[in-house]
Every structure is written in structure tokens, then in C-alpha cells.
Amino acid sequence: MNRFHRGLALGLFALGAAALLPARAEPAAPAPTLYQQLGGAPAIAKVIDDFVGIVAADSRINFQFAKTDIPRLKQLLREQFGQALGGPERYSGRDMKSSHAGLGITNAQFNALAENLYEALNRNGVPYRVQNVILAKLAPLQPDVVER
């Protein structure tokens, strides 16, 4: 084989080998946040509206909200949920401990509130897996909310 043919053969071999290499993989898109999975701000607003309505009808806990500014409560809940679920919102309210100080909230009342949230999430078709993650993110608030 002369020099020309040897060079041509090596070049063709290199091209063939390169064709067999896997293509450079594009980086995988990041997994959607809980905020995105839920449907963003409009979906969170709907869940919060339903949640507050369910709480208002629940005699186990509705008395705790008798003097509450409901529009402000809804706004703060939208901020809190949005931030906790990876959205752009930032919670502008007081910390949970000072917000609930002196209310005498019990474990039973906290659990009733969690049940109401679960019902609101169900009403809005939030998948069970996502519901569990949301509730798990909110559970650490219990020690700051419950006083007795």
C-alpha cells in the first residue's frame, strides 16, 4: 500500500471511528419544582382560596381566625407556599412563633389545619405524591405554632 492509500485508509478509519462515538449529550433539563408541578401562582392561589374556605367552615379551628384579616392571610399564605415550593414569591410576614404566640393552638388544631390543607389539595387535583411533599415541607412549622 503506498503512502497515499495508507493516509486515505487512516483518514477513513478515523471518520468511521468518530461516527461510532456517542453524540455529546445535551444537559438534562432540571426537574420541575413543586411550584411548577402545582401550576405556579394561579394554582397556589386557588388552593389557598379553597383552603381558607374549608378552614372557615371547620368548627374545630375556625374560631382561631375570628379576628383575622382574611385577605392579608391569603396573601401571606400564597407567599409562604410559593417560597416553600420553589417559586419566586418571598414571605413577608412575621415568623411562625411570634405570629402564633398566645393563641394556645393545640396539636389537634394543627392537625385539623393539615387535614383542611389536604382536602384543598385534593379538590384541586394535586397528585398524592406532591401532596405528601408539600405536607412534609410544612410539618416542621408545628413546634413554632403549637403551644399546648
GROMACS .gro file of C-alpha atoms in nm:
model
  148
    1MET     CA    1   0.000   0.000   0.000
    2ASN     CA    2   0.151   0.330  -0.099
    3ARG     CA    3   0.166   0.633   0.119
    4PHE     CA    4  -0.143   0.794  -0.035
    5HIS     CA    5  -0.360   0.487   0.018
    6ARG     CA    6  -0.233   0.441   0.372
    7GLY     CA    7  -0.322   0.805   0.454
    8LEU     CA    8  -0.662   0.767   0.293
    9ALA     CA    9  -0.728   0.446   0.487
   10LEU     CA   10  -0.626   0.609   0.816
   11GLY     CA   11  -0.847   0.910   0.744
   12LEU     CA   12  -1.147   0.692   0.661
   13PHE     CA   13  -1.083   0.483   0.972
   14ALA     CA   14  -1.076   0.798   1.187
   15LEU     CA   15  -1.402   0.923   1.032
   16GLY     CA   16  -1.567   0.585   1.088
   17ALA     CA   17  -1.449   0.569   1.448
   18ALA     CA   18  -1.574   0.922   1.515
   19ALA     CA   19  -1.914   0.830   1.374
   20LEU     CA   20  -1.940   0.547   1.625
   21LEU     CA   21  -1.874   0.771   1.924
   22PRO     CA   22  -2.186   0.872   2.113
   23ALA     CA   23  -2.310   1.219   2.034
   24ARG     CA   24  -2.246   1.475   2.300
   25ALA     CA   25  -2.549   1.460   2.525
   26GLU     CA   26  -2.735   1.781   2.589
   27PRO     CA   27  -2.758   1.857   2.960
   28ALA     CA   28  -3.084   1.729   3.101
   29ALA     CA   29  -3.340   1.995   3.179
   30PRO     CA   30  -3.373   2.049   3.553
   31ALA     CA   31  -3.662   1.868   3.717
   32PRO     CA   32  -3.965   2.092   3.761
   33THR     CA   33  -4.001   2.245   4.107
   34LEU     CA   34  -4.303   2.167   4.321
   35TYR     CA   35  -4.417   2.519   4.236
   36GLN     CA   36  -4.413   2.431   3.865
   37GLN     CA   37  -4.568   2.088   3.922
   38LEU     CA   38  -4.855   2.250   4.108
   39GLY     CA   39  -4.917   2.503   3.830
   40GLY     CA   40  -4.748   2.816   3.966
   41ALA     CA   41  -4.908   3.121   4.124
   42PRO     CA   42  -5.261   3.073   3.982
   43ALA     CA   43  -5.285   2.716   4.110
   44ILE     CA   44  -5.145   2.811   4.451
   45ALA     CA   45  -5.397   3.097   4.476
   46LYS     CA   46  -5.681   2.854   4.403
   47VAL     CA   47  -5.557   2.604   4.663
   48ILE     CA   48  -5.524   2.884   4.921
   49ASP     CA   49  -5.874   3.017   4.847
   50ASP     CA   50  -6.021   2.670   4.889
   51PHE     CA   51  -5.810   2.604   5.199
   52VAL     CA   52  -5.925   2.923   5.374
   53GLY     CA   53  -6.287   2.841   5.285
   54ILE     CA   54  -6.253   2.491   5.429
   55VAL     CA   55  -6.093   2.629   5.747
   56ALA     CA   56  -6.375   2.885   5.782
   57ALA     CA   57  -6.628   2.600   5.780
   58ASP     CA   58  -6.435   2.384   6.029
   59SER     CA   59  -6.572   2.440   6.380
   60ARG     CA   60  -6.265   2.272   6.529
   61ILE     CA   61  -6.047   2.567   6.433
   62ASN     CA   62  -6.243   2.850   6.268
   63PHE     CA   63  -6.270   3.043   6.596
   64GLN     CA   64  -5.892   3.090   6.585
   65PHE     CA   65  -5.941   3.310   6.277
   66ALA     CA   66  -6.233   3.522   6.405
   67LYS     CA   67  -6.026   3.842   6.421
   68THR     CA   68  -5.800   3.765   6.125
   69ASP     CA   69  -5.767   3.993   5.822
   70ILE     CA   70  -5.860   3.721   5.571
   71PRO     CA   71  -5.734   3.895   5.252
   72ARG     CA   72  -5.397   3.953   5.422
   73LEU     CA   73  -5.391   3.593   5.548
   74LYS     CA   74  -5.449   3.467   5.193
   75GLN     CA   75  -5.172   3.689   5.058
   76LEU     CA   76  -4.926   3.569   5.324
   77LEU     CA   77  -5.020   3.205   5.262
   78ARG     CA   78  -4.966   3.250   4.887
   79GLU     CA   79  -4.624   3.399   4.958
   80GLN     CA   80  -4.533   3.131   5.210
   81PHE     CA   81  -4.643   2.843   4.987
   82GLY     CA   82  -4.483   2.995   4.678
   83GLN     CA   83  -4.150   3.034   4.853
   84ALA     CA   84  -4.163   2.691   5.019
   85LEU     CA   85  -4.241   2.522   4.686
   86GLY     CA   86  -3.962   2.688   4.488
   87GLY     CA   87  -4.145   2.982   4.334
   88PRO     CA   88  -4.034   3.345   4.310
   89GLU     CA   89  -4.253   3.465   4.598
   90ARG     CA   90  -4.094   3.577   4.923
   91TYR     CA   91  -4.280   3.550   5.253
   92SER     CA   92  -4.324   3.898   5.402
   93GLY     CA   93  -4.497   3.805   5.727
   94ARG     CA   94  -4.371   3.754   6.077
   95ASP     CA   95  -4.206   3.431   6.183
   96MET     CA   96  -4.439   3.148   6.283
   97LYS     CA   97  -4.354   3.154   6.653
   98SER     CA   98  -4.438   3.522   6.707
   99SER     CA   99  -4.739   3.504   6.470
  100HIS     CA  100  -4.900   3.231   6.677
  101ALA     CA  101  -4.781   3.328   7.026
  102GLY     CA  102  -5.060   3.345   7.281
  103LEU     CA  103  -5.318   3.169   7.064
  104GLY     CA  104  -5.296   2.844   7.261
  105ILE     CA  105  -5.300   2.630   6.948
  106THR     CA  106  -5.308   2.257   7.021
  107ASN     CA  107  -5.171   1.961   6.827
  108ALA     CA  108  -5.530   1.864   6.744
  109GLN     CA  109  -5.593   2.208   6.592
  110PHE     CA  110  -5.269   2.197   6.395
  111ASN     CA  111  -5.364   1.853   6.265
  112ALA     CA  112  -5.713   1.978   6.173
  113LEU     CA  113  -5.550   2.255   5.971
  114ALA     CA  114  -5.331   1.997   5.795
  115GLU     CA  115  -5.644   1.791   5.715
  116ASN     CA  116  -5.804   2.102   5.567
  117LEU     CA  117  -5.499   2.164   5.351
  118TYR     CA  118  -5.507   1.802   5.235
  119GLU     CA  119  -5.872   1.847   5.137
  120ALA     CA  120  -5.794   2.169   4.945
  121LEU     CA  121  -5.510   1.995   4.759
  122ASN     CA  122  -5.743   1.704   4.673
  123ARG     CA  123  -6.012   1.941   4.545
  124ASN     CA  124  -5.756   2.092   4.312
  125GLY     CA  125  -5.636   1.760   4.172
  126VAL     CA  126  -5.288   1.779   4.321
  127PRO     CA  127  -5.128   1.434   4.288
  128TYR     CA  128  -5.093   1.241   4.613
  129ARG     CA  129  -4.713   1.227   4.579
  130VAL     CA  130  -4.693   1.606   4.551
  131GLN     CA  131  -4.937   1.647   4.843
  132ASN     CA  132  -4.709   1.441   5.064
  133VAL     CA  133  -4.405   1.650   4.973
  134ILE     CA  134  -4.598   1.973   5.042
  135LEU     CA  135  -4.721   1.850   5.380
  136ALA     CA  136  -4.371   1.730   5.467
  137LYS     CA  137  -4.235   2.079   5.395
  138LEU     CA  138  -4.493   2.237   5.626
  139ALA     CA  139  -4.470   1.985   5.912
  140PRO     CA  140  -4.154   2.144   6.061
  141LEU     CA  141  -4.363   2.454   6.141
  142GLN     CA  142  -4.558   2.263   6.407
  143PRO     CA  143  -4.324   2.334   6.702
  144ASP     CA  144  -4.345   2.708   6.633
  145VAL     CA  145  -4.724   2.708   6.602
  146VAL     CA  146  -4.840   2.465   6.873
  147GLU     CA  147  -4.829   2.595   7.230
  148ARG     CA  148  -5.002   2.320   7.423
   0.00000   0.00000   0.00000
